[in-house]
Coordinates of C-alpha atoms in Angstrom, one line a residue:
X35 CA 71.0 -68.0 -37.9
X36 CA 68.5 -66.2 -39.8
X37 CA 70.4 -67.6 -43.2
X38 CA 70.1 -71.1 -42.0
X39 CA 66.4 -70.7 -41.0
X40 CA 65.6 -69.4 -44.4
X41 CA 67.5 -72.1 -46.2
X42 CA 65.7 -74.7 -44.1
X43 CA 62.3 -73.3 -45.1
X44 CA 63.4 -73.4 -48.8
X45 CA 64.1 -76.9 -48.4
X46 CA 61.1 -77.7 -46.8
X47 CA 59.1 -76.0 -49.6
X48 CA 60.9 -77.5 -52.6
X49 CA 60.1 -80.6 -50.8
X50 CA 56.5 -80.6 -50.7
X51 CA 56.7 -79.1 -54.2
X52 CA 58.3 -82.3 -55.4
X53 CA 55.8 -84.1 -53.5
X54 CA 53.0 -82.2 -55.1
X55 CA 54.2 -82.9 -58.8
X56 CA 54.8 -86.6 -58.2
X57 CA 51.2 -86.8 -56.7
X58 CA 49.8 -84.9 -59.5
X59 CA 51.6 -87.4 -62.2
X60 CA 50.5 -90.4 -60.4
X61 CA 47.4 -92.0 -62.7
X62 CA 44.4 -92.9 -60.1
X63 CA 42.6 -95.8 -61.2
X64 CA 38.7 -95.3 -62.2
X65 CA 36.5 -96.6 -59.4
X66 CA 34.4 -98.3 -61.8
X67 CA 35.0 -100.4 -64.8
X68 CA 35.0 -98.9 -68.6
X69 CA 31.2 -99.9 -69.6
X70 CA 32.4 -100.0 -73.1
X71 CA 33.4 -103.6 -73.6
X72 CA 32.0 -105.7 -76.3
X73 CA 32.0 -109.6 -76.4
X74 CA 32.9 -110.5 -80.2
X75 CA 32.9 -114.4 -79.7
X76 CA 30.7 -116.7 -78.2
X77 CA 31.3 -120.3 -78.2
X78 CA 32.5 -123.5 -75.6
X79 CA 36.1 -123.7 -76.6
X80 CA 39.1 -121.5 -76.7
X81 CA 39.2 -118.3 -79.0
X82 CA 42.4 -116.0 -78.9
X83 CA 42.6 -112.7 -80.1
X84 CA 45.7 -112.9 -81.7
X85 CA 46.5 -109.4 -83.3
X86 CA 44.2 -105.9 -84.3
X87 CA 44.8 -103.5 -87.4
X88 CA 46.0 -100.0 -86.6
X89 CA 42.7 -98.5 -86.9
X90 CA 41.1 -101.1 -84.7
X91 CA 38.8 -102.3 -87.7
X92 CA 39.9 -105.6 -88.0
X93 CA 40.9 -108.1 -85.5
X94 CA 42.3 -111.6 -86.3
X95 CA 41.4 -114.7 -84.1
X96 CA 42.3 -118.2 -83.6
X97 CA 39.7 -120.4 -82.6
X98 CA 38.4 -124.1 -82.5
X99 CA 35.0 -122.8 -82.3
X100 CA 32.4 -122.2 -84.7
X101 CA 32.1 -118.5 -84.4
X102 CA 31.5 -117.1 -88.0
X103 CA 28.8 -115.0 -88.7
X104 CA 26.1 -116.6 -90.7
X105 CA 26.4 -115.1 -94.4
X106 CA 23.9 -113.5 -96.4
X107 CA 21.5 -115.9 -98.0
X108 CA 22.3 -119.1 -95.5
X109 CA 21.2 -120.2 -92.4
X110 CA 23.0 -121.4 -89.3
X111 CA 22.3 -124.9 -90.5
X112 CA 23.6 -124.4 -93.8
X113 CA 26.5 -122.3 -93.4
X114 CA 29.5 -122.6 -95.3
X115 CA 32.0 -122.7 -94.3
X116 CA 31.6 -123.5 -90.8
X117 CA 33.7 -124.9 -88.1
X118 CA 31.7 -127.6 -86.7
X119 CA 34.4 -130.2 -86.6
X120 CA 36.1 -127.8 -83.9
X121 CA 39.5 -127.9 -86.0
X122 CA 41.7 -124.7 -84.9
X123 CA 40.7 -122.1 -87.9
X124 CA 41.9 -118.5 -88.7
X125 CA 38.9 -115.8 -88.6
X126 CA 38.5 -112.2 -89.3
X127 CA 36.6 -109.8 -87.4
X128 CA 35.1 -106.6 -89.3
X129 CA 34.1 -104.0 -86.6
X130 CA 32.6 -102.0 -89.7
X131 CA 30.5 -105.0 -91.0
X132 CA 30.0 -106.2 -87.6
X133 CA 30.8 -109.9 -89.3
X134 CA 33.1 -112.8 -88.3
X135 CA 34.8 -114.4 -91.5
X136 CA 36.2 -117.9 -91.4
X137 CA 39.5 -117.6 -93.3
X138 CA 40.7 -120.9 -93.3
X139 CA 38.6 -124.1 -93.8
X140 CA 40.4 -127.4 -92.7
X141 CA 39.7 -131.1 -91.5
X142 CA 42.0 -133.5 -89.7
X143 CA 43.2 -136.6 -91.4
X144 CA 41.0 -139.6 -89.2
X145 CA 41.2 -142.9 -88.4
X146 CA 37.1 -143.5 -88.6
X147 CA 34.6 -141.3 -90.2
X148 CA 31.9 -143.6 -89.1
X149 CA 32.2 -143.0 -85.4
X150 CA 29.4 -140.7 -83.6
X151 CA 29.6 -137.3 -84.8
X152 CA 30.6 -135.9 -81.0
X153 CA 33.6 -138.4 -81.2
X154 CA 35.2 -137.5 -84.7
X155 CA 37.6 -135.2 -83.1
X156 CA 38.6 -136.9 -80.2
X157 CA 42.6 -137.9 -79.8
X158 CA 41.9 -141.4 -80.3
X159 CA 40.4 -140.8 -83.8
X160 CA 42.8 -138.4 -85.1
X161 CA 45.4 -139.7 -87.4
X162 CA 46.9 -136.7 -88.4
X163 CA 46.2 -133.4 -86.9
X164 CA 45.7 -130.4 -89.1
X165 CA 45.6 -126.7 -87.6
X166 CA 45.9 -123.1 -88.5
X167 CA 48.2 -121.1 -85.9
X168 CA 49.2 -117.8 -84.4
X169 CA 47.9 -115.2 -87.1
X170 CA 49.3 -112.1 -87.1
X171 CA 47.7 -108.5 -89.1
X172 CA 49.5 -106.1 -90.7
X173 CA 49.2 -102.2 -89.6
X174 CA 47.1 -101.4 -92.7
X175 CA 44.8 -104.2 -92.1
X176 CA 45.4 -105.4 -95.5
X177 CA 47.8 -108.7 -94.9
X178 CA 47.5 -111.8 -92.7
X179 CA 50.4 -114.0 -91.9
X180 CA 49.9 -117.5 -89.8
X181 CA 51.3 -121.0 -89.7
X182 CA 49.5 -124.1 -91.2
X183 CA 49.9 -127.6 -91.9
X184 CA 46.9 -127.9 -94.8
X185 CA 48.5 -127.5 -98.3
X186 CA 45.5 -125.2 -99.1
X187 CA 44.1 -123.7 -95.9
X188 CA 41.3 -122.0 -97.6
X189 CA 39.9 -125.5 -98.2
X190 CA 41.6 -128.6 -97.1
X191 CA 40.3 -132.1 -95.9
X192 CA 42.7 -134.2 -94.5
X193 CA 40.4 -137.4 -94.9
X194 CA 41.1 -137.4 -98.6
X195 CA 43.3 -140.2 -99.1
X196 CA 45.9 -138.0 -101.4
X197 CA 45.8 -135.3 -98.6
X198 CA 46.3 -138.1 -95.8
X199 CA 49.1 -139.8 -97.3
X200 CA 51.1 -136.1 -97.8
X201 CA 50.5 -135.1 -94.0
X202 CA 51.7 -138.6 -92.8
X203 CA 54.9 -137.9 -95.0
X204 CA 55.4 -134.5 -93.8
X205 CA 52.5 -132.7 -91.9
X206 CA 54.9 -129.6 -91.0
X207 CA 53.4 -126.3 -90.1
X208 CA 54.4 -123.7 -92.9
X209 CA 54.1 -120.1 -92.9
X210 CA 51.2 -118.5 -95.1
X211 CA 50.3 -115.0 -96.3
X212 CA 46.5 -114.1 -97.0
X213 CA 45.7 -110.7 -98.8
X214 CA 42.2 -109.5 -97.1
X215 CA 40.0 -108.4 -100.0
X216 CA 39.7 -104.4 -100.7
X217 CA 36.8 -103.4 -98.3
X218 CA 34.7 -99.9 -98.5
X219 CA 36.4 -97.5 -96.1
X220 CA 33.9 -96.7 -93.2
X221 CA 33.8 -94.8 -90.2
X222 CA 34.1 -96.7 -86.9
X223 CA 32.5 -94.3 -84.4
X224 CA 29.2 -93.3 -86.9
X225 CA 27.4 -96.6 -86.5
X226 CA 26.8 -96.9 -90.2
X227 CA 27.5 -100.2 -91.8
X228 CA 29.1 -100.4 -95.2
X229 CA 28.1 -102.8 -98.0
X230 CA 28.7 -106.5 -97.8
X231 CA 32.2 -107.8 -98.5
X232 CA 33.2 -110.9 -98.4
X233 CA 36.4 -111.2 -96.9
X234 CA 36.9 -114.8 -97.5
X235 CA 37.7 -113.9 -101.2
X236 CA 41.5 -113.1 -100.8
X237 CA 44.5 -114.8 -102.1
X238 CA 46.9 -116.8 -100.3
X239 CA 50.5 -117.2 -100.6
X240 CA 52.9 -119.9 -99.2
X241 CA 55.6 -119.0 -98.0
X242 CA 57.8 -122.0 -96.7
X243 CA 58.1 -125.3 -98.0
X244 CA 60.4 -127.5 -95.9
X245 CA 60.4 -131.1 -94.8
X246 CA 59.4 -132.1 -91.3
X247 CA 61.8 -132.5 -88.2
X248 CA 59.6 -135.3 -87.1
X249 CA 56.7 -137.2 -88.9
X250 CA 53.3 -136.6 -87.4
X251 CA 51.8 -139.4 -84.7
X252 CA 48.0 -140.0 -84.0
X253 CA 46.5 -139.6 -80.6
X254 CA 46.1 -142.2 -78.2
X255 CA 43.7 -142.0 -75.5
X256 CA 43.5 -145.7 -74.1
X257 CA 47.2 -145.9 -73.6
X258 CA 49.5 -144.6 -70.8
X259 CA 50.8 -142.3 -70.8
X260 CA 47.8 -140.5 -72.6
X261 CA 49.1 -139.2 -75.9
X262 CA 47.9 -136.0 -78.0
X263 CA 48.3 -136.0 -82.0
X264 CA 51.9 -134.5 -82.9
X265 CA 52.9 -132.6 -85.9
X266 CA 55.9 -130.7 -86.3
X267 CA 55.9 -127.1 -85.8
X268 CA 59.0 -126.1 -87.5
X269 CA 57.9 -122.7 -88.8
X270 CA 56.3 -120.9 -86.5
X271 CA 55.4 -117.3 -84.6
X272 CA 55.4 -115.0 -87.5
X273 CA 55.0 -111.6 -87.2
X274 CA 54.5 -108.9 -89.9
X275 CA 55.3 -105.2 -90.8
X276 CA 53.0 -102.1 -91.2
X277 CA 52.1 -102.9 -95.1
X278 CA 52.7 -106.6 -95.2
X279 CA 55.9 -106.4 -97.5
X280 CA 58.3 -107.7 -95.0
X281 CA 57.8 -110.9 -92.3
X282 CA 59.7 -112.4 -89.5
X283 CA 59.2 -116.1 -88.3
X284 CA 61.0 -118.9 -86.3
X285 CA 62.2 -121.6 -88.1
X286 CA 64.1 -125.0 -87.4
X287 CA 64.8 -125.3 -91.2
X288 CA 67.8 -124.6 -93.2
X289 CA 66.0 -121.9 -95.3
X290 CA 68.4 -119.3 -96.1
X291 CA 71.0 -119.3 -99.0
X292 CA 71.6 -115.8 -100.3
X293 CA 73.6 -114.7 -97.3
X294 CA 75.7 -118.0 -96.9
X295 CA 74.2 -118.6 -93.4
X296 CA 73.3 -122.3 -92.7
X297 CA 71.0 -124.0 -90.1
X298 CA 72.5 -127.3 -89.9
X299 CA 71.8 -127.8 -86.3
X300 CA 68.1 -127.3 -86.9
X301 CA 68.2 -124.9 -83.9
X302 CA 65.3 -122.1 -83.9
X303 CA 66.5 -119.4 -86.0
X304 CA 65.1 -116.0 -87.1
X305 CA 64.3 -115.5 -90.5
X306 CA 62.8 -112.5 -92.6
X307 CA 60.9 -112.7 -96.0
X308 CA 60.3 -109.9 -98.3
X309 CA 57.0 -110.0 -100.5

């Protein structure tokens, strides 16, 4: 009887100890929010934080807003480049410099440029939509990968006749790499601001060049059903490794030749590219 009683006490003690360990390992949420939250952008349209560098210095952003910081020597009225037309552009925030840089600068192909400024980029005035999408940044903060249907995303006006003709004949989203200019190393906790470095002076590399699965169609707002502008998104959703030497992305195009694989049925497949 004594042995049974001792065993019962032992089991009860072990159960209580186990419960105590579980309780000790369960995190308790803070009763108040963390106060160290900073708003980086301010606009009336959509902005998306797509990725961040490993050290937290760079945040790559996709936005329709005019969110870039005014460069030295310019004013809000003379800022160039700007995104007053509201295209979807790629931006880069540098925590050390406390600045947002507009990396791409593109314009839609329009039906008319004589409409009111507020109506320029309304759906029924867009002949071919130009956009820059889904950027990712390498862990070392030196490379950005994204998709765009602008032939030269750093500066592209779709309303130039030659550009508009090229868009109408294809308009497909392609994969691009952007090499961020070298920056002065900086402590992100000291509060010191390094010398100004223009992060728009890097080099673009086009990775894919494919015919579109479907040609662009303009936007229509005075018909039923309401129709948004359409462009093919055949190369999309890129990701990038730590040093930017390797990227992977989705494509419906027939890209690979080295390993004998084909994509004749145009299904979404995964591709890798080595820089």
